[in-house]
Each structure stands twice: as structure tokens, then as C-alpha cells.
Short mmCIF file of C-alpha atoms in Angstrom, two decimals:
data_model
loop_
_atom_site.label_atom_id
_atom_site.label_comp_id
_atom_site.label_asym_id
_atom_site.label_seq_id
_atom_site.Cartn_x
_atom_site.Cartn_y
_atom_site.Cartn_z
CA MET M 40 0.00 0.00 0.00
CA SER M 41 2.86 2.35 0.81
CA VAL M 42 4.20 1.89 -2.73
CA LEU M 43 0.87 3.00 -4.18
CA LYS M 44 0.81 6.05 -1.92
CA LEU M 45 4.33 6.95 -2.99
CA LEU M 46 3.40 6.58 -6.68
CA ALA M 47 0.30 8.73 -6.19
CA ALA M 48 2.36 11.41 -4.47
CA VAL M 49 4.89 11.44 -7.33
CA ILE M 50 2.12 11.77 -9.94
CA LEU M 51 0.48 14.53 -7.94
CA ASP M 52 3.76 16.40 -7.59
CA TYR M 53 4.48 16.01 -11.33
CA THR M 54 0.99 17.23 -12.23
CA ASN M 55 1.34 20.21 -9.95
CA LEU M 56 4.77 20.97 -11.39
CA THR M 57 3.43 20.82 -14.98
CA THR M 58 0.44 22.98 -14.08
CA ALA M 59 2.67 25.48 -12.34
CA PHE M 60 5.03 25.59 -15.31
CA LEU M 61 2.16 26.21 -17.73
CA ALA M 62 0.71 28.87 -15.47
CA VAL M 63 4.03 30.70 -15.28
CA PHE M 64 4.50 30.41 -19.06
CA VAL M 65 1.04 31.81 -19.80
CA PHE M 66 1.53 34.59 -17.24
CA LEU M 67 4.86 35.63 -18.74
CA LEU M 68 3.40 35.57 -22.26
CA ILE M 69 0.42 37.69 -21.23
CA TYR M 70 2.68 40.05 -19.30
CA LYS M 71 4.97 40.46 -22.30
CA MET M 72 2.08 41.16 -24.66
CA PHE M 73 0.31 43.66 -22.43
CA ARG M 74 3.44 45.38 -21.17
CA ARG M 75 4.00 47.28 -24.36
CA PRO M 76 7.07 49.53 -24.44
CA ARG M 77 6.04 53.15 -24.21
CA ASN M 78 7.00 54.19 -27.70
CA LEU M 79 5.50 51.36 -29.76
CA PRO M 80 2.92 52.51 -32.32
CA PRO M 81 -0.68 52.51 -31.05
CA GLY M 82 -3.25 49.98 -32.17
CA PRO M 83 -6.12 47.77 -31.06
CA ARG M 84 -5.39 45.91 -27.81
CA PRO M 85 -4.42 42.29 -28.47
CA TRP M 86 -5.78 39.21 -26.71
CA PRO M 87 -3.32 36.83 -25.03
CA LEU M 88 -1.97 34.25 -27.51
CA PHE M 89 -4.45 35.26 -30.23
CA GLY M 90 -3.49 38.90 -30.63
CA ASN M 91 -6.03 40.71 -32.85
CA LEU M 92 -7.11 37.64 -34.80
CA PHE M 93 -10.68 37.93 -33.50
CA ILE M 94 -11.21 41.39 -35.00
CA LEU M 95 -9.09 41.27 -38.16
CA SER M 96 -10.99 41.00 -41.42
CA ARG M 97 -10.21 37.83 -43.36
CA ASP M 98 -10.89 39.27 -46.82
CA LYS M 99 -10.92 43.08 -46.45
CA ALA M 100 -7.86 43.79 -44.28
CA HIS M 101 -6.71 46.61 -46.60
CA LEU M 102 -10.03 48.39 -46.11
CA GLN M 103 -9.96 47.80 -42.37
CA PHE M 104 -6.41 49.12 -42.06
CA THR M 105 -7.32 52.24 -44.05
CA GLU M 106 -10.28 52.89 -41.74
CA TRP M 107 -8.12 52.41 -38.64
CA THR M 108 -5.91 55.31 -39.70
CA ASN M 109 -8.73 57.58 -38.50
CA GLN M 110 -8.33 56.13 -35.00
CA TYR M 111 -4.64 55.26 -34.74
CA GLY M 112 -2.90 57.36 -37.40
CA ASN M 113 -0.79 56.31 -40.38
CA VAL M 114 1.55 54.12 -38.32
CA PHE M 115 -0.06 51.55 -36.04
CA MET M 116 0.56 48.07 -34.67
CA ILE M 117 -1.54 44.92 -34.78
CA TYR M 118 -0.82 41.36 -33.66
CA TYR M 119 -1.05 38.15 -35.67
CA GLY M 120 -1.30 35.88 -32.66
CA PRO M 121 1.72 36.86 -30.55
CA LYS M 122 3.54 38.33 -33.58
CA PRO M 123 3.62 42.17 -33.72
CA VAL M 124 3.00 43.74 -37.14
CA VAL M 125 3.38 47.42 -38.02
CA VAL M 126 1.06 48.81 -40.70
CA LEU M 127 2.24 51.81 -42.76
CA ASN M 128 -0.41 53.97 -44.44
CA GLY M 129 -0.41 57.11 -46.57
CA TYR M 130 1.91 58.21 -49.35
CA ASP M 131 4.23 60.35 -47.22
CA THR M 132 4.61 57.61 -44.60
CA ILE M 133 5.33 54.91 -47.16
CA GLN M 134 7.75 57.19 -49.01
CA GLU M 135 9.56 57.95 -45.75
CA ALA M 136 9.89 54.26 -44.85
CA LEU M 137 10.68 52.66 -48.23
CA ILE M 138 12.81 55.44 -49.74
CA ASN M 139 14.26 57.62 -46.98
CA LYS M 140 14.64 54.75 -44.50
CA ALA M 141 15.19 51.99 -47.03
CA GLU M 142 17.99 50.39 -45.01
CA ASP M 143 15.53 49.86 -42.16
CA PHE M 144 12.51 48.59 -44.13
CA THR M 145 13.92 46.33 -46.86
CA ASP M 146 14.12 42.98 -45.06
CA ARG M 147 11.65 40.08 -45.20
CA PRO M 148 10.20 37.97 -42.40
CA GLY M 149 11.48 34.40 -42.39
CA MET M 150 9.33 32.64 -45.00
CA ASN M 151 9.95 30.06 -47.74
CA ASN M 152 13.14 29.00 -45.94
CA SER M 153 14.47 32.50 -46.78
CA LEU M 154 15.25 31.25 -50.30
CA GLY M 155 14.35 32.60 -53.73
CA ILE M 156 14.26 36.37 -54.18
CA ALA M 157 10.88 37.67 -53.05
CA PHE M 158 11.28 36.34 -49.49
CA ALA M 159 15.07 36.27 -49.19
CA PRO M 160 16.52 38.45 -46.40
CA TYR M 161 17.97 41.76 -47.49
CA GLY M 162 21.73 41.51 -47.90
CA PRO M 163 24.51 40.20 -50.17
CA PHE M 164 22.66 36.93 -50.96
CA TRP M 165 19.53 38.75 -52.09
CA LYS M 166 21.50 41.32 -54.10
CA GLU M 167 23.51 38.61 -55.86
CA GLN M 168 20.49 36.50 -56.73
CA ARG M 169 18.29 39.39 -57.84
CA LYS M 170 21.03 40.90 -60.00
CA PHE M 171 21.70 37.60 -61.77
CA THR M 172 18.01 36.84 -62.19
CA MET M 173 17.09 40.22 -63.65
CA ALA M 174 20.06 40.12 -66.04
CA GLY M 175 19.15 36.58 -67.09
CA LEU M 176 15.51 37.46 -67.68
CA ARG M 177 16.53 40.42 -69.85
CA ASP M 178 18.53 37.98 -71.99
CA PHE M 179 15.23 36.26 -72.78
CA GLY M 180 13.25 39.40 -73.50
CA PHE M 181 12.17 40.58 -70.06
CA GLY M 182 11.30 44.26 -70.44
CA LYS M 183 12.19 44.27 -74.15
CA ARG M 184 10.02 44.47 -77.24
CA SER M 185 11.34 41.07 -78.31
CA LEU M 186 8.98 39.61 -75.70
CA GLU M 187 5.97 40.92 -77.61
CA GLY M 188 6.01 37.88 -79.89
CA LYS M 189 5.52 35.50 -76.96
CA ILE M 190 2.70 37.62 -75.56
CA LEU M 191 0.97 37.85 -78.94
CA GLU M 192 1.31 34.10 -79.43
CA GLU M 193 -0.44 33.58 -76.13
CA ALA M 194 -3.03 36.27 -76.89
CA ASP M 195 -3.91 34.39 -80.10
CA ALA M 196 -4.26 31.14 -78.13
CA LEU M 197 -6.47 32.93 -75.61
CA GLY M 198 -8.57 34.41 -78.41
CA ARG M 199 -9.17 30.98 -79.95
CA GLU M 200 -10.40 29.67 -76.60
CA ILE M 201 -12.73 32.65 -76.17
CA VAL M 202 -14.22 32.14 -79.64
CA LYS M 203 -15.23 28.61 -78.56
CA THR M 204 -17.68 30.12 -76.06
CA GLU M 205 -19.81 31.30 -79.03
CA GLY M 206 -20.91 34.45 -77.21
CA LYS M 207 -22.42 32.51 -74.31
CA PRO M 208 -21.85 33.50 -70.67
CA PHE M 209 -18.66 32.18 -69.08
CA ASN M 210 -16.09 33.03 -66.42
CA ILE M 211 -12.90 34.09 -68.20
CA LEU M 212 -10.54 34.06 -65.19
CA SER M 213 -9.14 30.55 -65.69
CA LEU M 214 -8.29 31.34 -69.32
CA LEU M 215 -6.58 34.58 -68.32
CA ARG M 216 -4.53 32.75 -65.70
CA LYS M 217 -3.43 30.10 -68.21
CA ALA M 218 -2.43 32.76 -70.76
CA VAL M 219 -0.29 34.93 -68.48
CA THR M 220 1.30 31.90 -66.80
CA ASN M 221 2.32 30.56 -70.20
CA VAL M 222 4.13 33.80 -70.97
CA VAL M 223 6.26 33.37 -67.85
CA CYS M 224 6.77 29.67 -68.62
CA SER M 225 8.02 30.48 -72.11
CA ILE M 226 10.77 32.63 -70.54
CA VAL M 227 11.61 30.37 -67.63
CA PHE M 228 11.13 26.90 -69.15
CA GLY M 229 11.36 27.74 -72.85
CA ALA M 230 7.92 26.27 -73.57
CA ARG M 231 4.25 26.92 -73.03
CA HIS M 232 1.57 24.46 -71.88
CA GLU M 233 -1.60 23.43 -73.62
CA TYR M 234 -4.60 24.81 -71.78
CA GLU M 235 -6.03 21.33 -71.16
CA ASP M 236 -2.76 19.83 -69.88
CA PRO M 237 -3.88 18.11 -66.61
CA ALA M 238 -0.62 18.81 -64.75
CA PHE M 239 -0.73 22.47 -65.80
CA LYS M 240 -4.35 22.84 -64.68
CA THR M 241 -3.59 21.23 -61.32
CA PHE M 242 -0.58 23.51 -60.86
CA LEU M 243 -2.74 26.59 -61.48
CA GLN M 244 -5.28 25.33 -58.94
CA HIS M 245 -2.50 25.25 -56.37
CA VAL M 246 -1.50 28.81 -57.34
CA ASP M 247 -5.12 29.88 -56.88
CA THR M 248 -5.25 28.24 -53.45
CA GLN M 249 -2.23 30.22 -52.35
CA PHE M 250 -3.59 33.56 -53.55
CA ARG M 251 -7.13 33.05 -52.27
CA THR M 252 -6.12 32.04 -48.74
CA SER M 253 -6.59 34.67 -46.06
CA ILE M 254 -3.47 36.72 -45.42
CA VAL M 255 -3.71 35.90 -41.70
CA ILE M 256 -3.74 32.16 -42.37
CA GLY M 257 -0.90 32.65 -44.83
CA GLN M 258 1.28 34.23 -42.16
CA LEU M 259 0.48 31.70 -39.43
CA ALA M 260 -0.11 28.53 -41.46
CA ARG M 261 2.51 26.40 -39.71
CA PHE M 262 1.05 27.32 -36.33
CA LEU M 263 -2.63 27.21 -37.31
CA ARG M 264 -2.38 23.80 -39.01
CA HIS M 265 -2.61 22.19 -35.57
CA LEU M 266 -5.88 23.94 -34.65
CA PRO M 267 -9.31 22.35 -35.27
CA VAL M 268 -11.07 25.34 -36.88
CA LEU M 269 -8.49 27.08 -39.09
CA GLY M 270 -6.22 24.07 -39.37
CA ARG M 271 -7.84 22.71 -42.51
CA SER M 272 -7.26 25.90 -44.51
CA ALA M 273 -3.70 26.14 -43.20
CA ARG M 274 -2.94 22.53 -44.14
CA THR M 275 -4.47 23.00 -47.59
CA LEU M 276 -2.28 26.04 -48.15
CA LEU M 277 0.90 24.26 -47.08
CA GLN M 278 0.06 21.29 -49.30
CA ALA M 279 -0.58 23.60 -52.27
CA LYS M 280 2.78 25.33 -51.78
CA GLU M 281 4.62 22.02 -51.65
CA ALA M 282 2.81 20.75 -54.76
CA MET M 283 3.83 23.92 -56.62
CA ARG M 284 7.45 23.38 -55.69
CA GLN M 285 7.31 19.73 -56.77
CA PHE M 286 5.86 20.71 -60.18
CA ILE M 287 8.69 23.19 -60.72
CA LYS M 288 11.33 20.81 -59.36
CA LEU M 289 10.27 18.25 -61.96
CA LYS M 290 10.82 20.85 -64.69
CA VAL M 291 14.23 21.77 -63.26
CA ASP M 292 15.24 18.10 -63.05
CA GLU M 293 14.30 17.62 -66.71
CA HIS M 294 16.50 20.59 -67.63
CA GLN M 295 19.37 19.13 -65.63
CA GLN M 296 19.12 15.86 -67.52
CA ASP M 297 19.15 17.32 -71.04
CA PHE M 298 21.30 20.39 -70.35
CA GLU M 299 23.63 21.39 -73.18
CA PRO M 300 26.13 24.16 -72.36
CA ASP M 301 26.18 25.29 -76.00
CA ASP M 302 22.39 25.54 -76.23
CA ILE M 303 21.00 27.79 -73.49
CA ARG M 304 17.26 27.71 -74.14
CA ASP M 305 15.74 29.59 -71.23
CA PHE M 306 16.30 31.05 -67.78
CA VAL M 307 16.50 27.65 -66.06
CA ASP M 308 19.29 26.61 -68.42
CA LEU M 309 21.10 29.88 -67.72
CA TYR M 310 20.93 29.29 -63.98
CA ILE M 311 22.11 25.68 -64.33
CA GLN M 312 25.03 26.93 -66.39
CA GLU M 313 26.01 29.29 -63.57
CA MET M 314 25.67 26.49 -61.02
CA ARG M 315 28.03 24.24 -62.97
CA ARG M 316 30.53 27.01 -63.49
CA GLY M 317 30.57 27.48 -59.71
CA GLN M 318 31.23 23.78 -59.22
CA MET M 319 34.17 23.98 -61.61
CA ARG M 320 35.51 26.95 -59.64
CA ARG M 321 35.33 24.94 -56.41
CA GLY M 322 32.20 26.51 -55.01
CA GLN M 323 32.78 30.16 -55.80
CA ARG M 324 29.06 30.43 -56.58
CA LYS M 325 27.90 28.44 -53.56
CA ASN M 326 24.56 30.27 -53.40
CA PHE M 327 23.56 28.86 -56.81
CA THR M 328 21.82 25.57 -55.95
CA ASP M 329 18.99 23.41 -57.24
CA GLN M 330 16.83 24.36 -54.27
CA GLN M 331 17.46 28.07 -54.75
CA LEU M 332 16.60 27.74 -58.44
CA VAL M 333 13.26 26.09 -57.60
CA TYR M 334 12.38 28.90 -55.19
CA ILE M 335 13.38 31.60 -57.71
CA VAL M 336 11.13 30.04 -60.35
CA VAL M 337 8.30 29.87 -57.80
CA ASP M 338 8.80 33.60 -57.15
CA LEU M 339 8.81 34.42 -60.87
CA ILE M 340 5.63 32.49 -61.54
CA ILE M 341 3.91 33.90 -58.46
CA ALA M 342 4.98 37.44 -59.45
CA GLY M 343 3.86 36.99 -63.05
CA THR M 344 0.64 35.01 -62.90
CA ASP M 345 -2.18 35.66 -60.47
CA THR M 346 -1.74 39.39 -60.02
CA THR M 347 -1.60 40.01 -63.77
CA ALA M 348 -4.51 37.64 -64.44
CA GLN M 349 -6.55 39.31 -61.69
CA SER M 350 -5.73 42.75 -63.11
CA LEU M 351 -7.05 41.67 -66.53
CA TYR M 352 -10.11 40.18 -64.83
CA TRP M 353 -10.75 43.54 -63.14
CA ILE M 354 -10.21 45.40 -66.45
CA LEU M 355 -12.84 43.30 -68.22
CA LEU M 356 -15.22 43.76 -65.30
CA TYR M 357 -15.00 47.53 -65.59
CA MET M 358 -15.42 47.27 -69.37
CA ILE M 359 -18.75 45.47 -69.00
CA LEU M 360 -19.82 47.92 -66.28
CA TYR M 361 -18.89 50.94 -68.44
CA PRO M 362 -19.70 49.93 -72.04
CA GLU M 363 -19.32 53.53 -73.26
CA LEU M 364 -15.71 53.56 -72.05
CA GLN M 365 -15.09 50.18 -73.63
CA GLU M 366 -16.37 51.55 -76.94
CA LYS M 367 -14.15 54.63 -76.64
CA ALA M 368 -11.08 52.45 -76.08
CA GLN M 369 -12.04 50.19 -79.00
CA GLU M 370 -12.37 53.15 -81.35
CA GLU M 371 -8.91 54.36 -80.34
CA ILE M 372 -7.44 50.87 -80.85
CA TYR M 373 -9.09 50.56 -84.27
CA ARG M 374 -7.71 53.94 -85.40
CA THR M 375 -4.20 52.84 -84.39
CA PHE M 376 -4.06 49.12 -85.24
CA GLY M 377 -7.09 48.49 -87.42
CA ASP M 378 -9.05 45.28 -86.87
CA SER M 379 -6.23 42.80 -87.42
CA ALA M 380 -2.75 44.34 -87.10
CA PRO M 381 -1.12 43.07 -83.90
CA PRO M 382 -0.79 45.65 -81.13
CA THR M 383 2.70 46.78 -80.26
CA THR M 384 4.19 48.82 -77.46
CA ALA M 385 5.93 50.96 -80.11
CA LYS M 386 2.55 52.68 -80.62
CA ARG M 387 1.64 52.84 -76.96
CA GLN M 388 1.49 56.63 -76.98
CA GLU M 389 -1.10 56.49 -79.77
CA VAL M 390 -3.65 54.75 -77.53
CA PRO M 391 -3.50 56.91 -74.38
CA PHE M 392 -7.11 56.33 -73.35
CA THR M 393 -6.62 52.55 -73.42
CA GLU M 394 -3.51 52.97 -71.30
CA ALA M 395 -5.44 55.22 -68.92
CA VAL M 396 -8.11 52.53 -68.54
CA VAL M 397 -5.44 50.04 -67.46
CA TRP M 398 -3.92 52.50 -64.99
CA GLU M 399 -7.27 53.47 -63.52
CA VAL M 400 -8.18 49.83 -62.89
CA GLN M 401 -4.83 49.33 -61.15
CA ARG M 402 -5.56 52.37 -59.02
CA ILE M 403 -9.17 51.76 -58.09
CA ASN M 404 -8.76 48.05 -57.35
CA SER M 405 -5.13 47.30 -56.64
CA VAL M 406 -4.48 43.55 -56.84
CA ALA M 407 -1.65 43.79 -54.28
CA PRO M 408 -2.93 46.38 -51.78
CA LEU M 409 -0.71 45.13 -48.92
CA THR M 410 2.28 43.96 -51.02
CA ILE M 411 4.54 41.17 -49.77
CA PRO M 412 5.17 41.66 -46.03
CA ARG M 413 8.42 43.33 -45.08
CA CYS M 414 10.50 43.22 -41.94
CA THR M 415 12.62 45.85 -40.23
CA SER M 416 16.37 45.30 -40.65
CA ASN M 417 17.29 47.56 -37.71
CA ASP M 418 15.74 49.25 -34.72
CA THR M 419 14.14 52.32 -36.22
CA VAL M 420 11.80 55.22 -35.49
CA MET M 421 8.76 56.36 -37.46
CA TYR M 422 7.04 59.58 -36.45
CA GLY M 423 8.30 59.24 -32.88
CA TYR M 424 7.35 55.58 -32.48
CA ASP M 425 9.99 52.93 -31.81
CA ILE M 426 9.88 49.93 -34.14
CA PRO M 427 12.22 47.11 -33.05
CA ARG M 428 14.39 45.18 -35.46
CA GLY M 429 12.68 42.08 -36.84
CA THR M 430 9.16 43.56 -36.73
CA MET M 431 6.93 42.47 -39.60
CA VAL M 432 5.60 45.38 -41.71
CA HIS M 433 2.54 45.73 -43.94
CA VAL M 434 2.66 48.50 -46.56
CA ASN M 435 -0.93 49.53 -47.27
CA LEU M 436 -0.92 50.77 -50.88
CA TRP M 437 -4.71 50.96 -50.79
CA SER M 438 -4.47 53.92 -48.42
CA VAL M 439 -2.53 55.75 -51.14
CA LEU M 440 -4.41 54.69 -54.28
CA ARG M 441 -7.79 55.58 -52.73
CA ASP M 442 -6.66 58.64 -50.77
CA PRO M 443 -9.19 61.49 -51.33
CA GLY M 444 -6.41 63.96 -50.60
CA LEU M 445 -4.49 62.69 -53.64
CA TRP M 446 -7.27 61.69 -56.02
CA GLU M 447 -10.44 63.56 -56.84
CA GLU M 448 -13.44 61.27 -56.21
CA PRO M 449 -11.15 58.27 -55.60
CA ASP M 450 -14.03 55.77 -55.48
CA GLN M 451 -15.19 56.70 -58.99
CA PHE M 452 -13.86 54.94 -62.10
CA LYS M 453 -12.45 57.82 -64.17
CA PRO M 454 -9.66 56.92 -66.64
CA GLU M 455 -9.50 60.54 -67.76
CA ARG M 456 -7.80 61.44 -64.47
CA PHE M 457 -4.58 60.13 -66.09
CA LEU M 458 -4.91 62.29 -69.24
CA ASP M 459 -3.60 65.83 -69.67
CA ASN M 460 -5.20 68.63 -71.69
CA GLN M 461 -3.70 67.20 -74.88
CA GLY M 462 -5.17 63.78 -74.17
CA GLN M 463 -1.82 62.16 -73.35
CA CYS M 464 -1.15 59.88 -70.39
CA VAL M 465 0.46 61.49 -67.38
CA LYS M 466 1.51 59.48 -64.36
CA LYS M 467 1.23 60.81 -60.84
CA ASP M 468 3.73 60.21 -58.06
CA ALA M 469 1.04 58.58 -55.94
CA PHE M 470 0.32 55.95 -58.61
CA ILE M 471 2.32 53.09 -57.06
CA PRO M 472 0.46 49.82 -57.81
CA PHE M 473 3.77 47.90 -57.89
CA SER M 474 5.04 49.52 -54.66
CA ILE M 475 8.28 51.53 -54.46
CA GLY M 476 11.78 51.20 -53.07
CA ARG M 477 14.35 48.46 -53.42
CA ARG M 478 11.90 45.57 -53.20
CA TYR M 479 9.23 46.66 -55.65
CA CYS M 480 7.44 43.85 -57.50
CA LEU M 481 9.82 41.49 -59.33
CA GLY M 482 7.42 41.13 -62.27
CA THR M 483 6.74 44.84 -62.82
CA GLN M 484 8.19 45.15 -66.33
CA LEU M 485 6.51 42.00 -67.60
CA ALA M 486 3.18 42.90 -65.98
CA LYS M 487 3.11 46.35 -67.58
CA MET M 488 3.73 44.91 -71.03
CA GLU M 489 1.21 42.09 -70.61
CA LEU M 490 -1.54 44.33 -69.27
CA PHE M 491 -1.18 46.70 -72.20
CA MET M 492 -0.93 44.05 -74.91
CA PHE M 493 -3.56 41.63 -73.63
CA THR M 494 -6.03 44.46 -72.99
CA THR M 495 -5.46 45.97 -76.42
CA TYR M 496 -5.69 42.59 -78.17
CA LEU M 497 -8.89 41.56 -76.36
CA LEU M 498 -10.68 44.87 -77.02
CA GLN M 499 -9.50 44.78 -80.63
CA HIS M 500 -11.05 41.35 -81.24
CA PHE M 501 -14.04 41.21 -78.88
CA THR M 502 -16.77 43.27 -77.29
CA PHE M 503 -17.48 42.19 -73.73
CA LYS M 504 -20.98 42.39 -72.30
CA LEU M 505 -22.81 41.52 -69.11
CA PRO M 506 -25.06 38.47 -69.74
CA GLU M 507 -28.66 39.52 -70.17
CA GLY M 508 -30.58 39.32 -66.92
CA ASP M 509 -27.48 38.88 -64.74
CA PRO M 510 -27.12 41.12 -61.66
CA THR M 511 -24.47 43.82 -61.76
CA PRO M 512 -21.18 42.31 -60.50
CA SER M 513 -19.65 43.72 -57.35
CA THR M 514 -16.55 45.92 -57.53
CA VAL M 515 -15.63 45.01 -53.94
CA GLY M 516 -12.83 42.49 -54.13
CA LYS M 517 -11.91 39.61 -51.86
CA LEU M 518 -8.46 39.75 -50.34
CA GLY M 519 -6.22 36.71 -50.01
CA ILE M 520 -2.62 37.33 -50.91
CA SER M 521 -4.03 39.32 -53.83
CA ASN M 522 -7.21 41.35 -54.14
CA GLY M 523 -9.29 39.40 -56.62
CA ALA M 524 -12.61 40.32 -58.18
CA ARG M 525 -15.51 38.20 -56.99
CA PRO M 526 -16.55 35.63 -59.62
CA TYR M 527 -18.63 36.96 -62.51
CA GLU M 528 -19.56 35.91 -66.03
CA LEU M 529 -19.43 37.83 -69.28
CA CYS M 530 -20.24 37.33 -72.95
CA ALA M 531 -17.45 37.84 -75.51
CA ILE M 532 -18.79 38.87 -78.91
CA PRO M 533 -16.21 38.56 -81.75
CA LYS M 534 -15.77 41.75 -83.76
#
């Protein structure tokens, strides 16, 4: 009996010790969260462990953040669980942080194993990889008119698929995503995919999963995957990311197997060539690895697919909502290119209204209103508030692109706001849909060319209409990683 009493006492002591340890841990965590240093930016009070998760919008965070500026100012702090996040709002604030204090606001939080380019930490590794990547992409037409042929080839393929709808209602988003992804693939892999390729379709579904997942879940996926409520979405996201990497790894492995140093076909070949040169030089290019290549290609496809496809989807939505503006753009395109001559960026200045339509859509419904999260590289100060090193940062471009102090009637769709008295396009400093500073969007040059050429081609060959009897589509987007238009259908009438 004494043995049983002794065992019971040990168990009781262990249980009490565990309980005490947990109690102390929770107390210290709560104390740390509520004992905010005096000079941290203001913001809504966080809950222990969960931070502000209970009050953060899952699909309209950019709107919520913009509204909170009225209460907390242009620099405030929120919490994703226990993780502090500073939100920067307003053109002057963002300019101050990303340009004047670039050394302090150019890092990234630890994501994607800190590989690739988009999520790599700021420093020599990032500079080396970005410089090589941008130079390599330019070799294959990135930012040059020689890329127009690839875009037009894909625009023709897209047009053939649209014709098959025979003017009946359909959702065009999946076709847009396939078209713009193929442009990137032609640069990176040297080949496009057929639209009905099962592996390609599955890959794009995984891309869609990543972009449609709530930004909060995206930031805390590895933590949330263990929870019963949000865990399913977090696990789905992580599985989609891994499937994307495996799809790209397969392509890279195929390039490794049939690599010919005298026949560099695409960006992947170029990177492999640099890897092998480093091996011959006994590791002088040690940062050039198979894994890094996979993550760079992921970044390129992410930067050049969903956001561009969503921008085109928004453009067509506004064209069916404003048929008179669509007709005005079509008349301008017809005067410049006729009904069959392929559009070219060489005549971009001759279709200023069409260009203004594209810009106005990018302004009124930015597809990347919060950009990729940043991280402070150093302890820094913004408007008197202390921001510690390693703090995650959201840059709220929406607060700039919809600022009534910068744009007259910012909630109204008015392409003419970008035209001068002579009818020519004039950019404004506050037009920053691709962000600013050292880490602006990697796919900016390609996106600008694609948006112009796809829009011009589509309006040259089709008139887009709202299906008869359908309700007017909403212009309020749904935010995941990108701000996508809510699903709608249109009719495409060949001209």
C-alpha cells in the first residue's frame, strides 16, 4: 500500500509541477504582450496568444487598415497571434519608410526558408540572386520588345479559346490565368503548356489556393495547421505550396538531364550553367543551388501570374460595367491598329485612353494592396514611435491609391484622371500599384507589357458584355494574398 501512496504522491507532484510551469508560461506571455514599451505605435489591444485575430478582417484587411488610420494614425501596430506587425499607411509615410529609410525597411520575415528572391533576407545573398536573375531574364526578353512575340502568341491562343464560347456567358478568369502563366513559362522553361494539360491545370489550382487564402492564415499557417477550426485551410495552403514546388522541381530536373552548355534555351538553363561554373571553380558560386533555383522560379511564376490575371479580370469587369468607355477604347485601338494588325508597345502613346483605362483599374482596385510583407532590418523610429528590429511590416498601398487627398473622387472609375489637356497619359507620383523602393514587384516590367498588350488585343477582337438578366457584378474584391474580383460571367462577342 505504501508503494501506491508513494506513486500517487509522485504523480500529484508532477501534475502540480506541470500545471505550475504552464501557469508561469502563460503569465509571462500575457505580461509580455500587455506590457508594451512606451513608444511602440498605437493599435487595437491584443488578446493573449491570439493577438487581434478575433477582430481582423479575413478578406478586407486593406479596407480595415485604411479605416483604422482615422483612429490610430498612419503608423499603427496589430498582432497576428503573438507576432507584432506594423502597418504603414499614406503616401508620405510609405515614401519615408521605403525610400528615406530603405535600409531599415527592406528585409523580409522568415518565410519560404528565406530562399528565392521575393522572401530572401535583405543583404549580399539577395542582391547577388536578384542581379543575376534580372540580367538573365533580360537575356530572354524581359522588359524588351522582343517579348511581344511570346505575348501575342499567347493572346492568339487565348482568343481561340474565347471564340469557342460562341458568345455565351462564361467566367474568363481561368483562361486569363493560363495565358499569363504561359508567358512566364516560355521565358523560364522555354515552352508553353496546352490549356487542357492536366498537370498544368492542377498547378494553377494550387496557385489559386495560395492567392485566395486569407493573409492571416498565410502568415500563421505552420502554427494554425494544428488547430481544429483554421487548421484545414492552413494545411491545404501548405500542401498547395509544396505541390507547386514539386511541379517546378520536376521541370528543373528535366532541364538538368538534357542540359547542353552550348544551347542555353531559357532562364533555367542559364541558372544551371552558372551552377556548374561554380562547381568547376570549387564553389565560388555556392549560393547557386537546385533548391534556390526552384524557389526563384516559384517567385517568378507567383509574381507573373495571379496578379496580372486578376488585373485583366478587373479590367474586363470595368469594361462590361462601363460599355461607353469600352467603346471609346475600341475606337482608339481601331484607329491605331485596325481590326487585325497586332498591337505593339511601339505605338503605346497612340492609344493613351486605353492605357489610362489600365492605370485606372490598377488604381481603383489594386491587386496587391498590402504587397509582400516586409521586416525591419534595424531598430528604427517612425514619427516618434519605436519599431524594433525584426518587426513584420505591412505597406498599405490601398491607403494611397484611394486617398481622397491625392485623387479627386477616388471611389469613382475615371480613366481621364490620367490624361492631360492634350489627351496624353500622365503618371502621378502617388500611382504606385507595384510599390516603391528596393523591393518593388519582381514582375513589374513584364506585368506592364502584358496588361497593355492583352487588354489591347482583347478589345480589338471582342466586345465584352454583361449576360442579359445577370445582376451587376460587385466591384468590392476579396483579399487573399491578392485582391481578386468576386466571380462573374461575361459574354465575348467577336468583332
